XYZ file of N, CA and C in Angstrom:
276
model
N 18.804 -26.132 13.685
C 18.566 -24.859 13.017
C 19.150 -24.930 11.603
N 18.435 -24.379 10.638
C 18.889 -24.320 9.263
C 19.982 -23.267 9.145
N 20.927 -23.526 8.249
C 22.028 -22.582 8.045
C 21.489 -21.210 7.647
N 22.143 -20.181 8.136
C 21.736 -18.804 7.849
C 22.583 -18.242 6.715
N 22.036 -18.203 5.510
C 22.806 -17.708 4.376
C 22.846 -16.187 4.324
N 23.805 -15.688 3.600
C 23.787 -14.261 3.260
C 22.780 -14.084 2.143
N 22.050 -13.000 2.194
C 21.106 -12.688 1.134
C 21.625 -11.483 0.365
N 22.078 -11.728 -0.844
C 22.544 -10.648 -1.701
C 21.349 -9.814 -2.158
N 21.623 -8.655 -2.733
C 20.547 -7.803 -3.236
C 19.636 -8.570 -4.188
N 20.228 -9.371 -5.069
C 19.435 -10.153 -6.015
C 18.564 -11.167 -5.289
N 19.088 -11.815 -4.259
C 18.295 -12.768 -3.473
C 17.086 -12.077 -2.867
N 17.313 -10.917 -2.293
C 16.227 -10.163 -1.676
C 15.194 -9.767 -2.722
N 15.664 -9.356 -3.871
C 14.748 -8.977 -4.949
C 13.933 -10.182 -5.412
N 14.563 -11.337 -5.536
C 13.839 -12.540 -5.954
C 12.785 -12.934 -4.919
N 13.118 -12.831 -3.639
C 12.132 -13.113 -2.598
C 10.938 -12.166 -2.710
N 11.212 -10.900 -2.955
C 10.126 -9.926 -3.107
C 9.276 -10.225 -4.345
N 9.922 -10.553 -5.452
C 9.193 -10.857 -6.685
C 8.339 -12.112 -6.526
N 8.865 -13.124 -5.865
C 8.093 -14.352 -5.652
C 6.962 -14.141 -4.644
N 7.130 -13.201 -3.733
C 6.046 -12.871 -2.808
C 4.911 -12.183 -3.574
N 5.278 -11.297 -4.488
C 4.275 -10.545 -5.248
C 3.533 -11.422 -6.253
N 4.263 -12.334 -6.873
C 3.679 -13.199 -7.909
C 4.250 -14.604 -7.753
N 3.542 -15.460 -7.014
C 4.034 -16.831 -6.799
C 4.120 -17.608 -8.113
N 4.928 -18.665 -8.075
C 5.064 -19.600 -9.199
C 5.549 -18.916 -10.475
N 6.803 -18.532 -10.456
C 7.413 -17.890 -11.608
C 8.554 -18.744 -12.158
N 8.835 -18.538 -13.417
C 9.979 -19.179 -14.057
C 11.190 -18.261 -13.947
N 12.394 -18.794 -14.137
C 13.572 -17.921 -14.158
C 13.461 -16.816 -15.215
N 12.868 -17.128 -16.354
C 12.705 -16.110 -17.399
C 11.792 -14.980 -16.948
N 10.717 -15.332 -16.265
C 9.803 -14.312 -15.744
C 10.510 -13.445 -14.711
N 11.257 -14.077 -13.828
C 11.987 -13.340 -12.799
C 13.060 -12.459 -13.421
N 13.759 -12.975 -14.419
C 14.792 -12.200 -15.104
C 14.194 -10.946 -15.741
N 13.009 -11.089 -16.333
C 12.351 -9.952 -16.987
C 11.963 -8.876 -15.964
N 11.708 -9.278 -14.730
C 11.278 -8.337 -13.695
C 12.412 -7.813 -12.820
N 13.525 -8.521 -12.789
C 14.622 -8.183 -11.868
C 15.407 -6.970 -12.364
N 15.724 -6.099 -11.440
C 16.535 -4.916 -11.752
C 18.003 -5.114 -11.394
N 18.288 -6.107 -10.556
C 19.625 -6.198 -9.956
C 20.628 -7.040 -10.741
N 20.248 -7.557 -11.896
C 21.188 -8.366 -12.664
C 20.886 -8.296 -14.152
N 21.890 -8.560 -14.948
C 21.724 -8.590 -16.389
C 21.896 -9.977 -16.955
N 21.796 -11.001 -16.115
C 22.071 -12.358 -16.560
C 21.009 -13.337 -16.060
N 20.389 -14.055 -16.986
C 19.422 -15.079 -16.606
C 20.113 -16.207 -15.836
N 21.339 -16.519 -16.211
C 22.084 -17.565 -15.507
C 22.304 -17.180 -14.044
N 22.577 -15.912 -13.795
C 22.766 -15.452 -12.420
C 21.472 -15.616 -11.623
N 20.325 -15.326 -12.249
C 19.028 -15.549 -11.601
C 18.892 -17.025 -11.237
N 19.226 -17.905 -12.156
C 19.127 -19.337 -11.890
C 20.062 -19.757 -10.759
N 21.256 -19.199 -10.735
C 22.203 -19.507 -9.659
C 21.671 -19.036 -8.305
N 21.091 -17.860 -8.268
C 20.572 -17.330 -7.006
C 19.324 -18.101 -6.562
N 18.500 -18.558 -7.505
C 17.365 -19.401 -7.151
C 17.844 -20.712 -6.534
N 18.922 -21.273 -7.067
C 19.497 -22.493 -6.484
C 19.967 -22.213 -5.056
N 20.563 -21.054 -4.834
C 20.996 -20.654 -3.490
C 19.797 -20.581 -2.540
N 18.721 -19.966 -2.994
C 17.516 -19.857 -2.161
C 16.925 -21.243 -1.883
N 16.950 -22.112 -2.874
C 16.459 -23.488 -2.669
C 17.344 -24.238 -1.686
N 18.640 -24.096 -1.821
C 19.579 -24.792 -0.931
C 19.369 -24.421 0.531
N 18.827 -23.238 0.765
C 18.646 -22.751 2.134
C 17.174 -22.740 2.563
N 16.341 -23.451 1.819
C 14.962 -23.641 2.228
C 14.063 -22.430 2.101
N 14.441 -21.472 1.267
C 13.636 -20.264 1.095
C 12.747 -20.328 -0.144
N 13.129 -21.133 -1.102
C 12.344 -21.312 -2.326
C 12.337 -22.795 -2.668
N 11.371 -23.168 -3.486
C 11.271 -24.556 -3.933
C 10.843 -24.580 -5.389
N 11.010 -25.730 -5.995
C 10.620 -25.912 -7.389
C 9.553 -27.012 -7.431
N 8.270 -26.630 -7.336
C 7.214 -27.639 -7.290
C 7.003 -28.352 -8.624
N 7.330 -27.690 -9.708
C 7.245 -28.256 -11.051
C 8.497 -27.852 -11.812
N 8.780 -28.565 -12.863
C 9.972 -28.258 -13.651
C 9.937 -26.810 -14.148
N 10.976 -26.061 -13.775
C 11.113 -24.686 -14.236
C 10.263 -23.667 -13.511
N 9.517 -24.077 -12.495
C 8.657 -23.169 -11.738
C 9.219 -23.042 -10.327
N 9.289 -21.824 -9.841
C 9.780 -21.565 -8.482
C 8.699 -20.863 -7.684
N 8.695 -21.158 -6.387
C 7.817 -20.473 -5.454
C 8.488 -20.451 -4.093
N 7.971 -19.600 -3.220
C 8.513 -19.502 -1.867
C 8.064 -20.694 -1.031
N 8.920 -21.125 -0.146
C 8.520 -22.058 0.898
C 7.859 -21.240 2.006
N 7.340 -21.912 3.023
C 6.793 -21.164 4.160
C 7.883 -20.301 4.790
N 9.078 -20.868 4.900
C 10.219 -20.134 5.457
C 10.562 -18.923 4.572
N 10.518 -19.123 3.275
C 10.786 -18.040 2.340
C 9.737 -16.949 2.402
N 8.498 -17.344 2.655
C 7.426 -16.352 2.799
C 7.680 -15.464 4.006
N 8.052 -16.075 5.119
C 8.370 -15.290 6.320
C 9.551 -14.365 6.030
N 10.571 -14.899 5.373
C 11.746 -14.085 5.036
C 11.355 -12.902 4.157
N 10.550 -13.156 3.138
C 10.171 -12.070 2.223
C 9.321 -11.018 2.909
N 8.554 -11.435 3.909
C 7.721 -10.484 4.648
C 8.537 -9.583 5.578
N 9.771 -9.969 5.880
C 10.570 -9.238 6.869
C 11.941 -8.815 6.344
N 12.040 -8.570 5.051
C 13.335 -8.189 4.476
C 13.859 -6.878 5.043
N 12.965 -5.988 5.448
C 13.429 -4.740 6.057
C 14.225 -5.041 7.327
N 13.831 -6.049 8.065
C 14.557 -6.427 9.275
C 15.927 -7.020 8.910
N 16.015 -7.772 7.800
C 17.305 -8.320 7.368
C 18.290 -7.179 7.143
N 17.814 -6.126 6.549
C 18.677 -4.989 6.227
C 19.130 -4.245 7.483
N 18.319 -4.313 8.553
C 18.635 -3.598 9.789
C 19.319 -4.458 10.846
N 18.890 -5.705 10.989
C 19.388 -6.565 12.063
C 19.263 -8.027 11.629
N 20.327 -8.549 11.063
C 20.279 -9.894 10.493
C 19.988 -10.970 11.526
N 20.506 -10.823 12.736
C 20.223 -11.823 13.770
C 18.737 -11.856 14.111
N 18.122 -10.701 14.244
C 16.684 -10.636 14.531
C 15.873 -11.199 13.363
N 16.325 -10.905 12.145
C 15.658 -11.434 10.958
C 15.664 -12.958 10.975
N 16.839 -13.557 11.165
C 16.925 -15.021 11.138
C 16.198 -15.652 12.320
N 16.146 -14.960 13.450
C 15.382 -15.473 14.585
C 13.895 -15.561 14.208
N 13.394 -14.568 13.495
C 12.009 -14.578 13.020
C 11.775 -15.696 12.010
N 12.668 -15.815 11.050
C 12.532 -16.803 9.980
C 12.629 -18.226 10.534
N 13.505 -18.432 11.489
C 13.746 -19.769 12.019
C 12.782 -20.159 13.134
N 11.947 -19.218 13.568
C 11.024 -19.486 14.671
C 9.978 -20.501 14.276
């Protein structure tokens, strides 16, 4: 089983933004994100999502969801209510 990371508000927002518009750059995400005032923080959180198999970088500077990240982004409401059930869905 893949490690179950904590998803901060910014992580959840990035998953939602990447679900809405795949293949974005950190600059694009920073322009759309409400939860932070720092592009570096966006880059750090994208690295966190990549480290846990939720996002990937198919090309230099471009990020998109993995299949696992897509499932996670589709069920963020469950993460907020029941993290164990959320990760059971994502890891299934």
